[in-house]
XYZ file of C-alpha atoms in Angstrom:
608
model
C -52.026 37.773 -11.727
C -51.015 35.132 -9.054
C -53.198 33.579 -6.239
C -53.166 36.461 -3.894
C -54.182 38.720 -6.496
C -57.479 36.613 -7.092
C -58.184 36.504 -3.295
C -57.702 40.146 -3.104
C -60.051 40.788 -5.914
C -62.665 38.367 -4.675
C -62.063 39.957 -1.382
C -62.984 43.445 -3.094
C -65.880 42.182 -5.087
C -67.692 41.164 -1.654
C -67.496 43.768 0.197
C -68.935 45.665 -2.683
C -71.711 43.618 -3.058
C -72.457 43.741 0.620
C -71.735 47.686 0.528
C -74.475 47.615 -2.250
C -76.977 45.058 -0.393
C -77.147 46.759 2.967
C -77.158 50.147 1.079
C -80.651 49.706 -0.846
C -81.790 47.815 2.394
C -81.583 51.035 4.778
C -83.529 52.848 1.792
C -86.438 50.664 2.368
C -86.470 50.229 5.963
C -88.450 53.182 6.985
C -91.673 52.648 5.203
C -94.228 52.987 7.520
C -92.439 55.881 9.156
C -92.472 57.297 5.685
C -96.035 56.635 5.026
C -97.392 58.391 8.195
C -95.124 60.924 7.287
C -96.337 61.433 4.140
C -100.332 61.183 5.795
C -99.133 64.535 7.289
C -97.744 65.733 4.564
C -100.980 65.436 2.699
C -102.801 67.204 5.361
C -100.602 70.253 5.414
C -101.055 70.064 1.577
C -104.726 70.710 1.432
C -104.313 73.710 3.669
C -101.367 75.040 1.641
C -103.144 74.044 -1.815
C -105.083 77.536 -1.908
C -102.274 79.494 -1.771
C -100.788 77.068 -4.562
C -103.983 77.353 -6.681
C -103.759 81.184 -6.081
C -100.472 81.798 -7.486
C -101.392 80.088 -10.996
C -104.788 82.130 -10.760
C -104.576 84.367 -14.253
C -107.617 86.870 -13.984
C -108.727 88.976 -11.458
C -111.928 87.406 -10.762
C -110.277 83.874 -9.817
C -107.889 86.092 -7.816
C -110.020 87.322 -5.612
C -111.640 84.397 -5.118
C -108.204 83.099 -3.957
C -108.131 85.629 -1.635
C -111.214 85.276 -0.032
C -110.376 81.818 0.307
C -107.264 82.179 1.854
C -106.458 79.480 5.135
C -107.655 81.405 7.902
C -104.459 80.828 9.727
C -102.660 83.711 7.425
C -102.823 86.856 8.728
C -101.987 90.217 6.909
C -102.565 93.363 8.677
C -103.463 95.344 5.470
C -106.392 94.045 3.634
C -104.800 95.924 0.188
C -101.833 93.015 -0.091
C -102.445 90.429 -2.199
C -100.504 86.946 -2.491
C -97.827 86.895 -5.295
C -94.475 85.633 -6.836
C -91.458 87.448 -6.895
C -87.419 87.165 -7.744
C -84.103 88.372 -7.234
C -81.435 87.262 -9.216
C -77.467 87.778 -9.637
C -75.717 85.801 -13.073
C -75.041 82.611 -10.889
C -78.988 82.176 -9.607
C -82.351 83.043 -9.852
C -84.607 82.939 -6.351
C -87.930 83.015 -6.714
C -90.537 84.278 -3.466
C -93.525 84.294 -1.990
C -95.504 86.620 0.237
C -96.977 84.371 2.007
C -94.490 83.241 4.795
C -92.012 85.339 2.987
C -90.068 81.804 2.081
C -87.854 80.993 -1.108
C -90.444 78.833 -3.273
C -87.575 78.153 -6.103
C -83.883 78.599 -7.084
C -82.564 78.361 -10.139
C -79.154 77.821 -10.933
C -78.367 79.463 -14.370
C -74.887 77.243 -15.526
C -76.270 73.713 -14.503
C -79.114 71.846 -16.114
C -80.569 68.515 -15.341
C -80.792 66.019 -17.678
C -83.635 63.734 -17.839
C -83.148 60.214 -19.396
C -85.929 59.311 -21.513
C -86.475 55.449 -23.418
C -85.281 56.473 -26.709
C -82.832 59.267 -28.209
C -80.875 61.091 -26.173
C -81.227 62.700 -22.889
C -83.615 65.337 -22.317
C -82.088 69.081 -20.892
C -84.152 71.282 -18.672
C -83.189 74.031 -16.391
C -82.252 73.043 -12.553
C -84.364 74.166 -9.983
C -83.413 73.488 -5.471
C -86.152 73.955 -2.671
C -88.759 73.890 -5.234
C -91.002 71.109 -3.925
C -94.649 72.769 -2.446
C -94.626 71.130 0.997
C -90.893 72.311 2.106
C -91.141 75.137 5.158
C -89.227 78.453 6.083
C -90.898 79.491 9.404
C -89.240 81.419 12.564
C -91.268 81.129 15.522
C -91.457 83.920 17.765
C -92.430 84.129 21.322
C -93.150 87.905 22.757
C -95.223 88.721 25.299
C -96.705 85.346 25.421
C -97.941 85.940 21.686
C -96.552 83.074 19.567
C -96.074 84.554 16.009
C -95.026 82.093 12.874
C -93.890 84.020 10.027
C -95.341 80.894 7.736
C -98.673 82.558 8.637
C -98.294 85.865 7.711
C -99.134 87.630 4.684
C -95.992 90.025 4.076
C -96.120 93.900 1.875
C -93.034 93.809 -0.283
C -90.490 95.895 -1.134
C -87.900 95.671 -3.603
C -85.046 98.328 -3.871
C -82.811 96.273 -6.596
C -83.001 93.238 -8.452
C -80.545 91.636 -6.168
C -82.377 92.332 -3.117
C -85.771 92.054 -1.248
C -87.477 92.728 1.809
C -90.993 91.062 3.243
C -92.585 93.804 5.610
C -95.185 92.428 7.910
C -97.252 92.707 11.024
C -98.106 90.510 13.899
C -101.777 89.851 15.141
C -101.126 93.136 17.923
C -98.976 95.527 15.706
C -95.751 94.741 16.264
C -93.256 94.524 13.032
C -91.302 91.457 11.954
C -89.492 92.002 8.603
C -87.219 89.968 6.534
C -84.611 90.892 4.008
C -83.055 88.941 1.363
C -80.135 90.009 -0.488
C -78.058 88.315 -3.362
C -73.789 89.026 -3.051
C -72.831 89.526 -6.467
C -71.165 86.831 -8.580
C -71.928 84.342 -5.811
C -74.218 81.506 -4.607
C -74.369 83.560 -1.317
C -77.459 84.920 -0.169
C -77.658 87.403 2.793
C -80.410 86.828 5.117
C -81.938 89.064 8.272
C -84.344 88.852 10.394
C -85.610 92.185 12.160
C -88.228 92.222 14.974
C -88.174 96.066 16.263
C -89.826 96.300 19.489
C -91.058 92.696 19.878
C -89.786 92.197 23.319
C -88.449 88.585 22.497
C -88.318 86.080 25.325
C -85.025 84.909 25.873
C -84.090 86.978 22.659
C -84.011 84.367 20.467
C -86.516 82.907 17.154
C -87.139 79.221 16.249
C -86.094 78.216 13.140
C -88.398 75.374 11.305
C -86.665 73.774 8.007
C -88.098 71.422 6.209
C -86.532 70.947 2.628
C -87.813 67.755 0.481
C -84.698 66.565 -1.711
C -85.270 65.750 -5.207
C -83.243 64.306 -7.604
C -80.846 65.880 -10.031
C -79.198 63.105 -11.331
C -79.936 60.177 -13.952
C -78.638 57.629 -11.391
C -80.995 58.232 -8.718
C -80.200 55.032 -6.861
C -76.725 56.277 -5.998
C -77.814 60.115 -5.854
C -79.580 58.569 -3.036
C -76.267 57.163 -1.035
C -75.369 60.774 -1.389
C -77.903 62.617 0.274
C -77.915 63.873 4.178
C -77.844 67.003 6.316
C -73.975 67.767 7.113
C -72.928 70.015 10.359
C -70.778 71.639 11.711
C -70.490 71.704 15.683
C -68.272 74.304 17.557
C -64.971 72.765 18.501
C -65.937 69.915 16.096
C -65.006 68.119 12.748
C -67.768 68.665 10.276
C -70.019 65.663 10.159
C -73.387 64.253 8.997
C -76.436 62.299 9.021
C -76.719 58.643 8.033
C -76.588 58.509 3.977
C -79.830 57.598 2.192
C -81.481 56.572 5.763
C -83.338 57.227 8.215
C -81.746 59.203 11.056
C -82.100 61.985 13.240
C -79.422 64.116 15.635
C -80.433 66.534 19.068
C -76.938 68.387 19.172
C -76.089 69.772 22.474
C -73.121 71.673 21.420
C -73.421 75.086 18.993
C -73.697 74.785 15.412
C -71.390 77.416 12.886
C -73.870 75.890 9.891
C -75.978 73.272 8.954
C -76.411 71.980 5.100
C -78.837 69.976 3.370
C -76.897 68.426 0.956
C -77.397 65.700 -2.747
C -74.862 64.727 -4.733
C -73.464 67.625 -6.632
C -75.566 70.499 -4.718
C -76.769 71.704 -1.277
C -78.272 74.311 0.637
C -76.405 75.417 3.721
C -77.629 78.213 6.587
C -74.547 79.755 8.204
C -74.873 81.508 11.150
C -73.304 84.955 11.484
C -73.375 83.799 15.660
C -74.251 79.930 16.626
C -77.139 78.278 16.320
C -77.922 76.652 19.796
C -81.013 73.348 20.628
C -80.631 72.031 16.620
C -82.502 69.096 15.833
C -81.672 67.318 13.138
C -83.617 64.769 10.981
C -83.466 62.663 7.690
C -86.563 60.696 6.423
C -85.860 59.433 3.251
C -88.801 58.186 0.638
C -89.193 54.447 -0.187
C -90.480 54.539 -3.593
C -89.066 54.403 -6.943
C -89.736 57.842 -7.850
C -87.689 60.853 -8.090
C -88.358 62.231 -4.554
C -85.101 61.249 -2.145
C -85.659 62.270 1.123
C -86.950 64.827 3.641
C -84.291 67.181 5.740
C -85.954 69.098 8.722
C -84.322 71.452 10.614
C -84.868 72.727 14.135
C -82.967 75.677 15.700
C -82.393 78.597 17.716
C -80.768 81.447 16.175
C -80.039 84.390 18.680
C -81.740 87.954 18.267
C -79.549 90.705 19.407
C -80.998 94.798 19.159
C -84.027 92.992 17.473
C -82.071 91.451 14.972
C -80.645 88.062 13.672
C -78.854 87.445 10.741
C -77.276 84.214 8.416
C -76.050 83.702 4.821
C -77.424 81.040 2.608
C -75.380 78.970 0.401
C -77.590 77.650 -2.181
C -75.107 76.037 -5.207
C -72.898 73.289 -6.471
C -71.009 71.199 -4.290
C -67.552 72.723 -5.400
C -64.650 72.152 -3.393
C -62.889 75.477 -3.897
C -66.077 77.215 -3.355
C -67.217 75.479 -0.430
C -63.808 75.827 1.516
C -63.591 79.840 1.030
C -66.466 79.598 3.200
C -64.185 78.227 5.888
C -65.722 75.899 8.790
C -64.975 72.942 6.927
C -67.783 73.011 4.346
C -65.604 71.588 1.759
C -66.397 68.213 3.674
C -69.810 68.560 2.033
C -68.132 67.234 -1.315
C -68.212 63.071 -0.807
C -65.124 62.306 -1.051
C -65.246 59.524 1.200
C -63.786 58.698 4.805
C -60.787 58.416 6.296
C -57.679 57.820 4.676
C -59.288 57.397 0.887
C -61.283 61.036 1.682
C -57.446 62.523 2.308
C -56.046 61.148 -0.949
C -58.966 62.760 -2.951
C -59.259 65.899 -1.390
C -55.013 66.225 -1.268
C -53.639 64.177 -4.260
C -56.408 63.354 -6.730
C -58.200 66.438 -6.823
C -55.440 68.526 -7.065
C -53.277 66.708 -10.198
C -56.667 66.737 -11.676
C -57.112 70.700 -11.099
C -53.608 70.733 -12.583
C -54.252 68.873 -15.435
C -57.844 70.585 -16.192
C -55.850 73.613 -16.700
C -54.074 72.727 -19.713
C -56.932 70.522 -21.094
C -60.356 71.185 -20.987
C -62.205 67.774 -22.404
C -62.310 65.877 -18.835
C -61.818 62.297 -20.624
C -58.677 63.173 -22.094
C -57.409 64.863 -18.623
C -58.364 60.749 -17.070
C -56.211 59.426 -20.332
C -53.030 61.546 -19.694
C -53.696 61.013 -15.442
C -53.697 56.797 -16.794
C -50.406 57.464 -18.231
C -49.164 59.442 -15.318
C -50.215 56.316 -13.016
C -48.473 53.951 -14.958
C -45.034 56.116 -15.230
C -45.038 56.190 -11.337
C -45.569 52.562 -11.056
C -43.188 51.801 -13.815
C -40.192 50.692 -11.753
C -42.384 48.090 -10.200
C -44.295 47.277 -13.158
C -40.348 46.356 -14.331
C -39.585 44.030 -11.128
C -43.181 42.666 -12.826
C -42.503 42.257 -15.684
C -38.920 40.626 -14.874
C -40.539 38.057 -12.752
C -43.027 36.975 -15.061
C -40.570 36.630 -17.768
C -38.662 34.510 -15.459
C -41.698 32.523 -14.679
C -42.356 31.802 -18.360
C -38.422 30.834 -18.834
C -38.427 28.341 -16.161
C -41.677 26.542 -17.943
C -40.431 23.172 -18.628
C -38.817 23.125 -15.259
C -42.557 23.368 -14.308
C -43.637 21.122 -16.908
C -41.251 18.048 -16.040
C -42.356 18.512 -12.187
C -46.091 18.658 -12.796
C -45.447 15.347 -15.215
C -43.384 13.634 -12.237
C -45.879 14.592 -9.171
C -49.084 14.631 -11.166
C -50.478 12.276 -8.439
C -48.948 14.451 -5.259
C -49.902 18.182 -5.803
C -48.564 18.976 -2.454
C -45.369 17.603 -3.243
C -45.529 19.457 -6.292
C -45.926 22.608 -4.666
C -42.560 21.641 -2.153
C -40.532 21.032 -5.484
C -41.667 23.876 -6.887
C -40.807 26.084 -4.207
C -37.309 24.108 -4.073
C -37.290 25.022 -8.215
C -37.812 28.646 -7.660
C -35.330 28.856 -4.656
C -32.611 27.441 -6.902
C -33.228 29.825 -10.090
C -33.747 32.177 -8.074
C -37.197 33.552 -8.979
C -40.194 35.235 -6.976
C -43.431 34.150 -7.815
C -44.910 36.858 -6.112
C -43.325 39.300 -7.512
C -45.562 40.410 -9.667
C -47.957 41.357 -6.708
C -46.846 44.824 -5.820
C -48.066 47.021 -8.599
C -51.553 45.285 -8.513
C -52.196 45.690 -4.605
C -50.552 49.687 -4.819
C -53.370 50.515 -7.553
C -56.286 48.791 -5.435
C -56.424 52.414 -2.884
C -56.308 54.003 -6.375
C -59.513 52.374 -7.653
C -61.090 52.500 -4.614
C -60.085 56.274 -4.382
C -61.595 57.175 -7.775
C -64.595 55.464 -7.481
C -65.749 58.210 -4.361
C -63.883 60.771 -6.364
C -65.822 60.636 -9.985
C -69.580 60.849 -8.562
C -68.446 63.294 -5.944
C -66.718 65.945 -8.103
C -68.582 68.357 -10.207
C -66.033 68.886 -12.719
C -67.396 66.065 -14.339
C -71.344 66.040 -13.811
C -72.811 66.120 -17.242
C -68.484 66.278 -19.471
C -68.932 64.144 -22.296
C -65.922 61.850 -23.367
C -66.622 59.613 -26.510
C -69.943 58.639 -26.326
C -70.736 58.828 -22.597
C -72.577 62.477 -21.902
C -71.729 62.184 -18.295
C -68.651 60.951 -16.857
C -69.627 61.710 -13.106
C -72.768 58.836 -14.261
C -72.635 55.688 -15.803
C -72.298 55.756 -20.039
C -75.458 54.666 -21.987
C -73.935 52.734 -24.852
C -77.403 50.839 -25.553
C -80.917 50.773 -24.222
C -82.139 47.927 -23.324
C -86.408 47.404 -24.323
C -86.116 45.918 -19.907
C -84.383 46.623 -16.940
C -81.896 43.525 -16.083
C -81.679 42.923 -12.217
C -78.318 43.929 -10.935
C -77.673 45.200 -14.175
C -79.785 47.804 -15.328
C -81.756 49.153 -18.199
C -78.666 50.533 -20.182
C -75.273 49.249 -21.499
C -72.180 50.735 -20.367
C -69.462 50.283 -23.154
C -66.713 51.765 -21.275
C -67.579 48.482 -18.507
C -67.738 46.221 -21.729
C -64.137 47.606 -22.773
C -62.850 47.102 -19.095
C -64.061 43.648 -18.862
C -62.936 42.487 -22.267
C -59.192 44.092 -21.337
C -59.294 42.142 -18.177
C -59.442 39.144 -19.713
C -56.608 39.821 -22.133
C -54.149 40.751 -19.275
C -55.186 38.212 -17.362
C -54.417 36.030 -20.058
C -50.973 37.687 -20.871
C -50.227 37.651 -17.026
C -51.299 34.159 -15.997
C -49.991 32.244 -18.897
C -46.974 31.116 -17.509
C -48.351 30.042 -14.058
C -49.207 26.628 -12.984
C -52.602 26.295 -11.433
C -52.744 22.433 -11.396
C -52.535 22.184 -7.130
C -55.801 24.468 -7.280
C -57.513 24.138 -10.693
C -60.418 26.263 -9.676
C -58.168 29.085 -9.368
C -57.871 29.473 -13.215
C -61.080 29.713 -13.581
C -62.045 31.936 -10.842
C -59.380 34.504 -11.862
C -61.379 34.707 -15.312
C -65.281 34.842 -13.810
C -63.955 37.768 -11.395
C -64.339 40.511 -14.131
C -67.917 39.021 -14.989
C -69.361 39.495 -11.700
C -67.723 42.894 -11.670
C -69.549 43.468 -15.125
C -72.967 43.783 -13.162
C -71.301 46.240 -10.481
C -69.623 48.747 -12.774
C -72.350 49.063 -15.343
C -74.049 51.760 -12.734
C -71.029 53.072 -12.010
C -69.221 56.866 -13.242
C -68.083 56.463 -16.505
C -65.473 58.262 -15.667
C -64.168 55.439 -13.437
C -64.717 52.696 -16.007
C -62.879 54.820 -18.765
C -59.694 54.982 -16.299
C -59.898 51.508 -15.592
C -60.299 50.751 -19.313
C -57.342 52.866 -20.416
C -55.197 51.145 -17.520
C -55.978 47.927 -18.889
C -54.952 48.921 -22.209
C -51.565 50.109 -21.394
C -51.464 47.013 -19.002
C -51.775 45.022 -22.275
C -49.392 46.812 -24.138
C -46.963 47.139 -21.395
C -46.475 43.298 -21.025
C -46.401 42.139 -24.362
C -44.069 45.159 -25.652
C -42.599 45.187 -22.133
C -41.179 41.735 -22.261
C -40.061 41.225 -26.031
C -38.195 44.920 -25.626
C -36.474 44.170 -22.260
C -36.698 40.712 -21.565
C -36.194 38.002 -24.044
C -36.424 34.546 -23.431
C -32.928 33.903 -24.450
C -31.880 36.328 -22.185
C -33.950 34.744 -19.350
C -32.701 31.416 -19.722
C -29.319 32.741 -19.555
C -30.176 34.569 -16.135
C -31.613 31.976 -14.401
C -28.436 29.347 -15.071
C -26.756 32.310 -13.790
C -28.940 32.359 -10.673
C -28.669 28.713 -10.191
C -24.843 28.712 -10.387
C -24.843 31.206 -7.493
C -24.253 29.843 -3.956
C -27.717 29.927 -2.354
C -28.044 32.405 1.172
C -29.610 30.184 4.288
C -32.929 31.755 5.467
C -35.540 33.575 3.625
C -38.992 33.831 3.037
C -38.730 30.780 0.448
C -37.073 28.868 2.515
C -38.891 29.572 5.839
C -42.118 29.294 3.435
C -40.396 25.777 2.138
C -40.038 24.062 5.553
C -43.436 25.429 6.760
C -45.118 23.190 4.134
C -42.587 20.072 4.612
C -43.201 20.175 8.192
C -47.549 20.264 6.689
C -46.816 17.667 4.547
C -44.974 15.558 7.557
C -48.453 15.899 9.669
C -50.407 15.282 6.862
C -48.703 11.954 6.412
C -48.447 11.037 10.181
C -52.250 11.171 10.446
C -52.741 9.180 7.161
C -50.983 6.243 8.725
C -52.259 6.395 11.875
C -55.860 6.019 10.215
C -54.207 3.101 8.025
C -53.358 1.475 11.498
């Protein structure tokens, strides 16, 4: 690891830690929109807290009660209907109802749990439950005859023909019908909604769709579950795009919208129009404290009602790629795979070898060991050119040695010699560059692709139980700032290897026209230390196993093919050679004579 590698690294550290900084700052920076938010959350609470107090009401005689008590907002046209839970369910999910708005108070999703990290022993299961928070809102608004209706204020008759399926039957304040049906597609997270409003005589034939769906978290690292949480969209004519992550922000779209998705880490809820939705309003207003509450998604939109009717499905399940793009409309951008060019390779290269791979092997940590090894065969022929030039570098050592001895008192001049030396033997010394910089956009690629995919939310490798989340190797009795609470061993391993290489690597360099250079190149993996403790294990166990064939590479690497015998021999061989005119060494050669000429001009004109 040369010069430029160091730069590049330090480089790479900073913008991380600035990526970091200005993430947790735009979590904050909303406060006392949050708090007068949350003043009107509390408001709507009380009114909604009967209905809430109702439905864990056991015996008759607090029942009625309840019902007596009811807001007098809610309207029911039959006095015989009484306020209740109730489910459909398919083997994927489990939606739970209630008659009062006719709204989805719960969904369960049978084949993912949530685990719940607790101060000692290991982490605690429990099932995993969406749009189950008491303030969120379903509510179409509906405008006939200049009677404003609000289905959040009507008390709906039920009826339920199948266990998939169910339908909310109620009546506006003068008679007329609004009904809505729910109804579970078999072996899928999609859930088939319609509206029906026979007779209403809509104006402008279309109802108002309010949304309001509180996030909260299903994840151990909440901090980051928070940098992954936003309402995505989909305009007509449009890329799919999204809200600010884990900030504040809000979006009046002009243009028709195919669906709009409120959307966490690994799951989201989507509404998918069957036509467009048309005036959407968009906002995100994200909680400031420390608990597990992320952020609040409201909706606002107008869905079009044709022969009394208007229809949408409901995606409510994991963010799966393959899942997500059968829906078409470029939902499959809901999985974070990042931006740009690093958002391509994961969606086109990296999740698809991995795909590959998961089909032979089913433990996810050793499908990262054999991708490692499939890394380092494709790099191999550079690793070689490497490996050659560092073998060279270490031949030519007393060369080195006998220069830094002669111009121990003029580094620059050192630096001219040694430029002259390597010229003559003909060596590179930055050569061993290449394979270093080409896995950088792998690194950086991984690190969106491990928290983003699924496939490896809650797969245990060794002794990390979650390779999407950082490994808990150790509890710690406090929480370290910038560090944590936890010990990640994987982060451990990958620091500890990174010193070894960089020993093996560096060995043979001379650092004495920038001493602080050898030391900075050994610090860099410290600093990193405090980043990748919070990072996916899974990350951290691929860097880790790099590392380790890094080490074994070099060492085995240059005693199999290049011996310092044979080195010596090459470079006399190189030096014998008649030398080519030109080149970067030579052009890089006279650029720091003609330095070294200034340098010395203006240090004898300040003599004079």
């Amino acid at each position: 690891m040369d010069r430029n590698n160091i730069i590049g690294f330090a480089l790479i550290f900073v913008v991380l830690l600035l990526w970091s900084y200005f993430n947790a700052k735009q979590t904050q920076n909303q406060l006392a929109q949050t708090r007068i938010q949350d003043s009107i959350a509390f408001i709507k609470a009380q009114d909604d807290s009967v209905m809430h107090q109702f439905l864990q009401a056991k015996d008759s005689v607090s029942s009625q009660k309840m019902v007596n008590s009811l807001p007098s907002r809610i309207f029911s046209s039959d006095s015989t209907i009484k306020p209740g839970e109730y489910s459909i369910e398919n083997n994927l999910v489990k939606l739970s109802f209630n008659n009062i708005g006719g709204k989805i108070t719960k969904a369960e999703l049978k084949k993912y749990f949530k685990m719940n990290e607790v101060a000692k022993g290991p982490d605690e299961k429990s099932p995993l439950y969406l749009l189950n928070h008491p303030d969120n809102d379903w509510n179409f608004k509906l405008d006939a005859n200049n009677l404003k209706v609000n289905s959040r204020d009507i008390l709906f008759a039920v009826n339920q023909p199948s266990p998939g399926s169910i339908e909310f039957i109620g009546k506006t304040q003068d008679g007329r019908t609004i009904n809505q049906s729910y109804k579970l597609e078999p072996d899928k997270y999609i859930l088939d909604y319609t509206l029906n409003t026979p007779g209403s005589s809509l104006q402008n034939s279309k109802a108002t769709l309010e949304w309001t769906n509180i996030i909260e978290s299903q994840e151990k690292n909440v901090s980051y579950e928070k940098t992954r949480t936003s309402l995505h969209y989909k305009e007509a004519g449009e890329d799919s795009d999204h809200l600010k992550w884990g900030s504040s922000d809000e979006e009046k779209l002009t243009k028709p919208v195919k669906w709009v998705a409120t959307a966490q880490q690994f799951f989201n809820t989507s509404l998918i129009a069957d036509r467009n939705f048309e005036n959407v309003s968009l906002k995100s207003s994200p909680f400031t404290d420390k608990g597990t509450l992320i952020t609040q998604l409201s909706t606002v939109a107008d869905l079009a009602v044709q022969n009394d009717q208007a229809a949408l499905k409901m995606y409510i399940g994991p963010n799966e790629f393959s899942l997500l793009k059968a829906q078409g409309e470029q939902m499959e951008n809901i999985v974070a795979f990042g931006a740009s060019i690093l958002g391509t390779v994961n969606r086109y290269v990296v999740r698809p070898v991995f795909s590959f791979l998961s089909s032979f092997i089913s433990n996810k940590g050793l499908v990262i060991l054999l991708l490692t090894f499939l890394v380092k065969l494709i790099l191999f022929p550079l690793s070689y050119k490497m490996l050659h030039s560092q073998a060279k570098m270490g031949a030519l050592k007393p060369e080195m040695a006998h220069l830094k001895e002669k111009f121990k008192d003029d580094p620059k001049q050192m630096q001219m010699e040694s430029m002259k030396i390597y010229r003559e033997f003909g060596v590179n010394p930055l050569g061993g560059c290449m394979p270093m910089v080409l896995q950088m956009p792998i690194w950086l690629a991984l690190y969106q692709f491990f928290p983003a995919s699924i496939e490896f939310r809650q797969s245990s490798f060794l002794w990390a139980n979650d390779l999407s989340s950082y490994d808990v190797f150790a509890k710690l009795p406090f929480v370290l700032p910038f560090y944590g609470g936890h010990v990640s061993l994987f982060t451990l391993i990958w620091v500890a290897s990174t010193l070894v290489y960089t020993f093996y690597t560096t060995k043979d360099q001379d650092f004495s026209a920038n001493p602080a250079m050898k030391y900075m190149q050994y610090l860099m993996p410290l600093f990193f230390l405090f980043f990748f403790n919070n990072s996916a294990s899974g990350l951290t166990a691929y860097m880790s196993f790099s590392n380790i064939l890094n080490i074994g590479q070099t060492v085995g690497g240059k005693a199999l093919f290049f011996p310092l015998s044979k080195m010596k021999q090459e470079l006399h061989a190189a030096k014998a050679k008649p030398k080519k005119k030109g080149g970067f060494q030579e052009r890089l050669e006279s650029m720091m004579k003609e330095q070294q000429q200034k340098t010395d001009t203006k240090q004898k004109q300040i003599k004079k």
